[in-house]
PDB file of C-alpha atoms and ligand atoms in Angstrom:
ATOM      1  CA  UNK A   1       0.000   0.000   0.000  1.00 59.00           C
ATOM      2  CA  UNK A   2       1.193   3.321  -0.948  1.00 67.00           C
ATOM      3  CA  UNK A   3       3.106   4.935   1.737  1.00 88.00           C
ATOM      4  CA  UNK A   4       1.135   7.298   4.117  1.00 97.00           C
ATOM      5  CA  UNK A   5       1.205   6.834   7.895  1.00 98.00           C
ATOM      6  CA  UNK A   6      -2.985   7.059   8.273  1.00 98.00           C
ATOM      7  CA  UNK A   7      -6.077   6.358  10.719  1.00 98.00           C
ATOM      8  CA  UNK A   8      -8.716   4.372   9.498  1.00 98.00           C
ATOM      9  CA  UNK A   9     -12.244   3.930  11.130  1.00 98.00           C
ATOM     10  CA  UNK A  10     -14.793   1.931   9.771  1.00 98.00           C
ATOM     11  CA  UNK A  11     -18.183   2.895   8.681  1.00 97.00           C
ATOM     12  CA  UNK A  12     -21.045   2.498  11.410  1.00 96.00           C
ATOM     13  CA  UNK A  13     -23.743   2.548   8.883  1.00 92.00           C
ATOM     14  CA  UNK A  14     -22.659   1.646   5.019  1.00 88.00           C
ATOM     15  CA  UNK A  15     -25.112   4.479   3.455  1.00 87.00           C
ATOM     16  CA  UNK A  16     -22.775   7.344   4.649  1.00 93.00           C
ATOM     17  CA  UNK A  17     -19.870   7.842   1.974  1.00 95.00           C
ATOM     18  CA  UNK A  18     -16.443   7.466   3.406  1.00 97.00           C
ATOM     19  CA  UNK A  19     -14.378  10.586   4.066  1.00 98.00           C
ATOM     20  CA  UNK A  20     -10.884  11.311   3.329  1.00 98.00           C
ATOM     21  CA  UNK A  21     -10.103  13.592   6.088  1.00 99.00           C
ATOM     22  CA  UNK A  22      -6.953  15.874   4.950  1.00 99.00           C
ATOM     23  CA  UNK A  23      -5.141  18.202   7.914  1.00 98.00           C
ATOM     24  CA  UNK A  24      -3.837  21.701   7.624  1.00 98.00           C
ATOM     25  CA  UNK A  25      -0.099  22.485   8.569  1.00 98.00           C
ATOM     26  CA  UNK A  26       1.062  20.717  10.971  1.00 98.00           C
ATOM     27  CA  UNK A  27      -1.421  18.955  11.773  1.00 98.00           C
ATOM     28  CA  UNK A  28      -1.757  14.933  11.691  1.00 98.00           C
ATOM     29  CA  UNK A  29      -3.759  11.964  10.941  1.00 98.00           C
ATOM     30  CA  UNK A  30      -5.388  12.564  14.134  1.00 98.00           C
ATOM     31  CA  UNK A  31      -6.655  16.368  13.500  1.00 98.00           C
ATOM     32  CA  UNK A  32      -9.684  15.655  11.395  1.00 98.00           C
ATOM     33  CA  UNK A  33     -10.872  12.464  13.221  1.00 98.00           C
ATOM     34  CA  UNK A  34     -13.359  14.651  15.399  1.00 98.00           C
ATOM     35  CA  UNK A  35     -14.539  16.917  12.542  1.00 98.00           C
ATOM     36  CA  UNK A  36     -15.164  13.795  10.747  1.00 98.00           C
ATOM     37  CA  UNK A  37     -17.457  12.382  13.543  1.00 98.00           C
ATOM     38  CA  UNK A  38     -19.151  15.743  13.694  1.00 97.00           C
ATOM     39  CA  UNK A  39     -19.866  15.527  10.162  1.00 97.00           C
ATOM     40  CA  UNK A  40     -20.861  12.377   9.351  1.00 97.00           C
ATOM     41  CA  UNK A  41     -21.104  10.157  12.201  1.00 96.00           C
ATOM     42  CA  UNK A  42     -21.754   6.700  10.210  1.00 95.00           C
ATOM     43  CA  UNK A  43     -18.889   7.244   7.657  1.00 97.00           C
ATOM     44  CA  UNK A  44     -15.970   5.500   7.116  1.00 98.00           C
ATOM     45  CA  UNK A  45     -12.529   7.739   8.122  1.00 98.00           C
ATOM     46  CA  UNK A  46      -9.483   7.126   6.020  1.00 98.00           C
ATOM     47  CA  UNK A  47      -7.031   9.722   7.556  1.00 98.00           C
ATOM     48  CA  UNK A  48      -3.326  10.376   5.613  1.00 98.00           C
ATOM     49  CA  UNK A  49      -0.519  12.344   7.667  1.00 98.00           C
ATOM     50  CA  UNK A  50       0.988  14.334   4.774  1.00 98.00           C
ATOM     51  CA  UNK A  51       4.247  13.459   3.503  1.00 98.00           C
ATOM     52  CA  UNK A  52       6.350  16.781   3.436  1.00 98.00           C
ATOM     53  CA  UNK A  53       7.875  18.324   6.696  1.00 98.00           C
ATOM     54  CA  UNK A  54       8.057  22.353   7.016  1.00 97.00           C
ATOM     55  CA  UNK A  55      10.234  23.099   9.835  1.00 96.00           C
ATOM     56  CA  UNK A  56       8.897  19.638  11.389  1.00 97.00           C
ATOM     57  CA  UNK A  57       5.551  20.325  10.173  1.00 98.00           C
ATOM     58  CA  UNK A  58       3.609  18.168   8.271  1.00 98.00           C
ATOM     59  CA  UNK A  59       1.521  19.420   5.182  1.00 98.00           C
ATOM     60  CA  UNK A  60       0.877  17.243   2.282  1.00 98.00           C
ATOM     61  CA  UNK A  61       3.034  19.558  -0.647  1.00 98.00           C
ATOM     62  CA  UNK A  62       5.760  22.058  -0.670  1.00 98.00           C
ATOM     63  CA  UNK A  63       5.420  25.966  -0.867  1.00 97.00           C
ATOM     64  CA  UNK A  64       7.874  28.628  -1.722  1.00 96.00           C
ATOM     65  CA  UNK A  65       6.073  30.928   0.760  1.00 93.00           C
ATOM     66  CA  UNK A  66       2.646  31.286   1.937  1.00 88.00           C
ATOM     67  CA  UNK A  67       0.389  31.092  -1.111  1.00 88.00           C
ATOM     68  CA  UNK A  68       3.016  30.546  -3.384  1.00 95.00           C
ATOM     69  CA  UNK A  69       3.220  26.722  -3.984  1.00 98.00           C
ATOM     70  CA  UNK A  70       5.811  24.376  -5.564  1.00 98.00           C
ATOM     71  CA  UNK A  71       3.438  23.310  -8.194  1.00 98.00           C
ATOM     72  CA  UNK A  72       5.768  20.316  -9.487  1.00 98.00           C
ATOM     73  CA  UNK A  73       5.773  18.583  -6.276  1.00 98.00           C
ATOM     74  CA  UNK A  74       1.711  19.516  -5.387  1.00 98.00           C
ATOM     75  CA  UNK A  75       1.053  17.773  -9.244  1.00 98.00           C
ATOM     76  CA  UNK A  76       3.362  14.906  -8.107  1.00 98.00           C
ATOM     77  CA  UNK A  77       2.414  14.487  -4.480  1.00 98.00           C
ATOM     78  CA  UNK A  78      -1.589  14.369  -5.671  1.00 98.00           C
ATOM     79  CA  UNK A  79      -1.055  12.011  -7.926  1.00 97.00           C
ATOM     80  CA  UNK A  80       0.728   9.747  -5.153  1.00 98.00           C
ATOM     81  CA  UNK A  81      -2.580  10.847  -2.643  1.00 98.00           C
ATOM     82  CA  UNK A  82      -4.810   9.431  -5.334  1.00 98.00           C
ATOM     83  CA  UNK A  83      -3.041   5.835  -5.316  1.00 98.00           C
ATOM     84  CA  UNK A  84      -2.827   5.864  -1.639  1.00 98.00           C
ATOM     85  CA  UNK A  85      -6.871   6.340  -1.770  1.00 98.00           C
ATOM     86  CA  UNK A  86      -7.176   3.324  -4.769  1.00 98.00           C
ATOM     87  CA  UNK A  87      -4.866   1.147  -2.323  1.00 98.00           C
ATOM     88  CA  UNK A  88      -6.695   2.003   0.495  1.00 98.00           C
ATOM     89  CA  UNK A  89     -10.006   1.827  -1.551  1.00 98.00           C
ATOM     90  CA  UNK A  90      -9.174  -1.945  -2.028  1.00 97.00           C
ATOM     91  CA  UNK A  91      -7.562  -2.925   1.410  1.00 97.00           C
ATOM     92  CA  UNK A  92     -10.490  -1.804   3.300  1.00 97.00           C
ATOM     93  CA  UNK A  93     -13.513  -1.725   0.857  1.00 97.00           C
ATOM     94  CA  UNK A  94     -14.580   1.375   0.617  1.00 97.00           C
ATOM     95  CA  UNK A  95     -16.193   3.838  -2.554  1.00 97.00           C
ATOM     96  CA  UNK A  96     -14.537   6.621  -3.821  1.00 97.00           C
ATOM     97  CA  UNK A  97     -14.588   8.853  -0.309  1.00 98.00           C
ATOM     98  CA  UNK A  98     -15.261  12.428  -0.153  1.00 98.00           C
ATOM     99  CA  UNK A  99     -12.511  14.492   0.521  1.00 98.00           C
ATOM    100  CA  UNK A 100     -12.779  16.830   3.496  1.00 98.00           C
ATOM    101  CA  UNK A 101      -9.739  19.344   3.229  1.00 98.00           C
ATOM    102  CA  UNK A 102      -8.650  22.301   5.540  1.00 98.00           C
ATOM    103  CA  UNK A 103      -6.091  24.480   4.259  1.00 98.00           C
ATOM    104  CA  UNK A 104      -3.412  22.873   3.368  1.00 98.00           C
ATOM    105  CA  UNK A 105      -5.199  19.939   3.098  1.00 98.00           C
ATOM    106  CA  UNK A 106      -8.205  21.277   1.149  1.00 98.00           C
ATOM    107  CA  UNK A 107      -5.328  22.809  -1.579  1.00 98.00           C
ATOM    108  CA  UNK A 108      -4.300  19.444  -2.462  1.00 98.00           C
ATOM    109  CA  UNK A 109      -8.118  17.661  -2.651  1.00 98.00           C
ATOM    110  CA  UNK A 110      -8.739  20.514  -5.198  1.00 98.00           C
ATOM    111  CA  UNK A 111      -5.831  19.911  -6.734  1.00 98.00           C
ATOM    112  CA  UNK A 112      -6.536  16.218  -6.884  1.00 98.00           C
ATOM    113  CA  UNK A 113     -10.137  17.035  -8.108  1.00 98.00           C
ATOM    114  CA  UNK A 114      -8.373  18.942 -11.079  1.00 98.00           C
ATOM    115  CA  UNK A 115      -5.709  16.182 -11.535  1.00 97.00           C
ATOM    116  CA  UNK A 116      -7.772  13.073 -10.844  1.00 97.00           C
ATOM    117  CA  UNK A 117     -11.265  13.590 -10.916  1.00 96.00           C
ATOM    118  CA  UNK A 118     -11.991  10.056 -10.392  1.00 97.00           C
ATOM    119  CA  UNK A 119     -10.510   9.711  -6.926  1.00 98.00           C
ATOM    120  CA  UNK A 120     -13.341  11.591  -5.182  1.00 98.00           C
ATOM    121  CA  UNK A 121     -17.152  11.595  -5.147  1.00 97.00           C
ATOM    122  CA  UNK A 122     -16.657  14.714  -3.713  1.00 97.00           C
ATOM    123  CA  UNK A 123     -15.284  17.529  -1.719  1.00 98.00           C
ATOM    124  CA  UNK A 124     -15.812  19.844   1.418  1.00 98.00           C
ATOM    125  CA  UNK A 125     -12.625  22.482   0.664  1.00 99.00           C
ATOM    126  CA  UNK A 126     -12.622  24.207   4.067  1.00 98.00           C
ATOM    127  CA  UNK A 127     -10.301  27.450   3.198  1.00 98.00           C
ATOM    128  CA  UNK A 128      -8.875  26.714   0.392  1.00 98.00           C
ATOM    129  CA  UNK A 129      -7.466  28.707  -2.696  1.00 98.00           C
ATOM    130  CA  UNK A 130      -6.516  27.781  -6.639  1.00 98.00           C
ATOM    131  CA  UNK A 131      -3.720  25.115  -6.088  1.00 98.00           C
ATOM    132  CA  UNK A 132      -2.400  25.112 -10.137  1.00 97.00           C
ATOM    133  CA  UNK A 133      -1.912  28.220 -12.056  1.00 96.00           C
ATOM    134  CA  UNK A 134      -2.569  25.954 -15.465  1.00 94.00           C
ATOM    135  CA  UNK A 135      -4.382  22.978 -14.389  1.00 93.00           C
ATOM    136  CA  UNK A 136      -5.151  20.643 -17.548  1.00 92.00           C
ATOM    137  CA  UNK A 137      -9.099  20.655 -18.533  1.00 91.00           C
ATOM    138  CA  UNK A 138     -10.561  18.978 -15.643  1.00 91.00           C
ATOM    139  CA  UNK A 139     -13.517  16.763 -16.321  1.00 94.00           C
ATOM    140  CA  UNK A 140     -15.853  16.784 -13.055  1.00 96.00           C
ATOM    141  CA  UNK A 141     -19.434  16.016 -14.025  1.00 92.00           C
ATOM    142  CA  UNK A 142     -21.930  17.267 -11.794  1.00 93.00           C
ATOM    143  CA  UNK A 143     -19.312  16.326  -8.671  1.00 96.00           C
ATOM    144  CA  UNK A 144     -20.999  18.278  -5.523  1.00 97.00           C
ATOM    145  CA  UNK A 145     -18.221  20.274  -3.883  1.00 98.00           C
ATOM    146  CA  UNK A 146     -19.015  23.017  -0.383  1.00 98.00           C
ATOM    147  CA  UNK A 147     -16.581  25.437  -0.385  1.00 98.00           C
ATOM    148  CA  UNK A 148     -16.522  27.802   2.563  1.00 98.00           C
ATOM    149  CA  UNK A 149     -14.241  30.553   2.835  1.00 98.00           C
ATOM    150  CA  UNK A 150     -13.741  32.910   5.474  1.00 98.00           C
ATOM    151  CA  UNK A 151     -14.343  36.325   5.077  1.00 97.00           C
ATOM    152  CA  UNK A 152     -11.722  37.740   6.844  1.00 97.00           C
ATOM    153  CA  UNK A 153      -8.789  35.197   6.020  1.00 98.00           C
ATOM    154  CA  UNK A 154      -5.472  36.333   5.482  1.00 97.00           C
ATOM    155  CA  UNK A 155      -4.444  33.443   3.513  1.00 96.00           C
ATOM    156  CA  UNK A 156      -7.074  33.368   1.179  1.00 97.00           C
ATOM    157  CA  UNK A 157      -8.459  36.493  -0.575  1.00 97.00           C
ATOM    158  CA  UNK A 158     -11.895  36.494  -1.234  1.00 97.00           C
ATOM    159  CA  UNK A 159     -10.582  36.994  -5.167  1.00 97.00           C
ATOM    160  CA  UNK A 160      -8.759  33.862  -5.039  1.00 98.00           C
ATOM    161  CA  UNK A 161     -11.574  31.658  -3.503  1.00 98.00           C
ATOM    162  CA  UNK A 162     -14.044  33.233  -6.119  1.00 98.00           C
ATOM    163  CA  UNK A 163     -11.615  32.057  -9.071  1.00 98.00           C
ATOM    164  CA  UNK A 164     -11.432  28.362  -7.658  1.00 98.00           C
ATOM    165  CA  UNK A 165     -15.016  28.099  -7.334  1.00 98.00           C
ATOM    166  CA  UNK A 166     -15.354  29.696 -10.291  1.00 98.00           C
ATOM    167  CA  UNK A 167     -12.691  26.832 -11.949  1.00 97.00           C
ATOM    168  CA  UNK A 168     -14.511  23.899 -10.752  1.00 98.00           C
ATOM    169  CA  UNK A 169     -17.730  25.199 -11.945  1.00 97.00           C
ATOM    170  CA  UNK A 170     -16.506  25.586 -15.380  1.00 96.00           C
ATOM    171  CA  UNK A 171     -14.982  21.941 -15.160  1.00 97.00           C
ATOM    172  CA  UNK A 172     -18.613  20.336 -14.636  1.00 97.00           C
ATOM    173  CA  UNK A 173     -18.746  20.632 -10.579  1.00 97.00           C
ATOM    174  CA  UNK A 174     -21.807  21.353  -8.387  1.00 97.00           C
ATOM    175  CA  UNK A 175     -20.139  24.200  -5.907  1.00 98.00           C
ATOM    176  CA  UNK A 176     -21.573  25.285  -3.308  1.00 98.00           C
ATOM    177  CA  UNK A 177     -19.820  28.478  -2.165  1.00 98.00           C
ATOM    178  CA  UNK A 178     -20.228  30.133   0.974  1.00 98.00           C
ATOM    179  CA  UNK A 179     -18.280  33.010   2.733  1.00 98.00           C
ATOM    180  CA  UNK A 180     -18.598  32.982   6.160  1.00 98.00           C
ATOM    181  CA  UNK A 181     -17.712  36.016   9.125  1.00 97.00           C
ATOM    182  CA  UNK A 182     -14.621  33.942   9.621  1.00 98.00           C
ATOM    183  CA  UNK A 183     -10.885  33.724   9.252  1.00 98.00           C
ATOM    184  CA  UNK A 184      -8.637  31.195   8.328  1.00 98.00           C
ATOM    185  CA  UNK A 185      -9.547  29.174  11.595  1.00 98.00           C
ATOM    186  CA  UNK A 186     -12.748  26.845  11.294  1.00 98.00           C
ATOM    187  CA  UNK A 187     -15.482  28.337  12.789  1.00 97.00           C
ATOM    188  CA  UNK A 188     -19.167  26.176  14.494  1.00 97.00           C
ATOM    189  CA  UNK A 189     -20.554  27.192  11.038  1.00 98.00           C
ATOM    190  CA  UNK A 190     -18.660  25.740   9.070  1.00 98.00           C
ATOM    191  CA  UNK A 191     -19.063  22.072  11.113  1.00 98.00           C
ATOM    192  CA  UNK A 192     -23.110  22.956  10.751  1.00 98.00           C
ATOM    193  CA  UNK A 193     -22.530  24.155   6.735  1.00 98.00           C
ATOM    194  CA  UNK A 194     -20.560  20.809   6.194  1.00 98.00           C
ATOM    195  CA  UNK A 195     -23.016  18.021   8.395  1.00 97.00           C
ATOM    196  CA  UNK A 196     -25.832  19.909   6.707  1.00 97.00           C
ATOM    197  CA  UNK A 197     -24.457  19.499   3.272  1.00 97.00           C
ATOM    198  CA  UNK A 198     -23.286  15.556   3.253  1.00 96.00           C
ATOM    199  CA  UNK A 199     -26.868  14.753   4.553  1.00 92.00           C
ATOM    200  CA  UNK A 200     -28.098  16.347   1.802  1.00 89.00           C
ATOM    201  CA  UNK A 201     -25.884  14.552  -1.037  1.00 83.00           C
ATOM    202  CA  UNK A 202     -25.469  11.333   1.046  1.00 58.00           C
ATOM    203  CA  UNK A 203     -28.440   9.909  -1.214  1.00 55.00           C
ATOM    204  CA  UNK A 204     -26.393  11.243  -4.956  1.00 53.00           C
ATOM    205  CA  UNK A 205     -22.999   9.058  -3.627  1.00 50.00           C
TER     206      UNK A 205
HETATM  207  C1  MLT B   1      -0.924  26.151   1.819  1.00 68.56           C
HETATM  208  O1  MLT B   1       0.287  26.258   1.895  1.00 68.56           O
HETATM  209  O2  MLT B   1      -1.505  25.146   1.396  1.00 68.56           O
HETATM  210  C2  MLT B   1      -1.731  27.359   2.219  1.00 68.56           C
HETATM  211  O3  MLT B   1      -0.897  28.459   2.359  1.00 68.56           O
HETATM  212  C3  MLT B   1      -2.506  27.084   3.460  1.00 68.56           C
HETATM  213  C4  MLT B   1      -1.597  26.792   4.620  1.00 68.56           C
HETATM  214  O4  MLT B   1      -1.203  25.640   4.766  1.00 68.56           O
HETATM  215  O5  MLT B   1      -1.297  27.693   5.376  1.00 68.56           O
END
């Protein structure tokens, strides 16, 4: 199996899709475990650490500086994420999961969903921005994605969250965007925006 230290849970009831739950910087496998629950509490969890360290700080691609990404090693490091989640797929028997990103880790699901549309039923992107300046012509085909930024986030203009929603749109997606009277940190909203949304397209998975 590809190699990512990760958490797996199993499903507690098998019409919840499984969730591939992808931390921020330096965070963990452990991070998203809770959020997870929250969200979906019958779904299975697979849970990656990411693969790169910053300064002993685990993310799942490089940067150059904030915002500014290494966009070789985010097209390479998806690509390994998306064989981790067919390996895993097969070990434990899951579908295609739905990613549920923050940050860091919601920049490299909508990478993946640009690079690999077939890895994911679909996404929650909790705060993230356009991974690829030139990503190739993404097929996504009615592929529900929630996207909610925060209003008042220093990472992520409001301009650059617009464009990404405005990407996957264009590439066949069903976004949802919201912007919430938030930051960059998660906020109770988004946790009621997310549970409220995978009820909703548990039936279309
Ligand atoms: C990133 O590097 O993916 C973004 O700047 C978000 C972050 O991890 O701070």
């Amino acid at each position: 199996m590809t190699d990512f230290i990760h958490r797996f849970e199993p499903a507690r009831d098998a019409g919840s899709p499984p969730l591939l739950l992808l931390h921020g910087t330096g965070g963990d496998e452990n991070d998203l475990l809770g959020l997870g629950k929250m969200i979906a509490p019958g779904s299975a969890l697979l849970s990656p650490r990411g693969r790169v360290l910053e300064h002993g700080m685990p993310r799942f691609f490089r940067r150059l500086a904030e915002g500014v990404f290494d966009e070789e090693d985010l097209r390479r490091r998806a690509l390994e994420l998306g064989e981790f989640v067919a390996d895993a797929r097969k070990q434990y028997g899951i579908a295609a999961p739905v990613a549920v990103g923050f940050s860091n880790g919601a920049n490299i699901a909508a990478a993946l969903l640009l690079l690999k549309p077939d890895v994911l039923a679909g996404a929650i992107l909790l705060r993230a921005m356009v991974p690829l300046s030139d990503p190739p012509k993404a097929e996504l085909a009615g592929k529900p994605v929630l996207l909610l930024s925060g209003q008042a986030d220093p990472i992520v203009p409001a301009s650059n969250s617009a464009k990404l929603a405005a990407l996957l749109s264009e590439a066949g997606a069903r976004v949802d965007h919201k912007v919430l009277p938030a930051g960059h940190q998660l906020s109770q909203a988004d946790v009621t925006l997310a549970r409220d949304w995978i009820g909703n397209i548990e039936a279309l998975v």
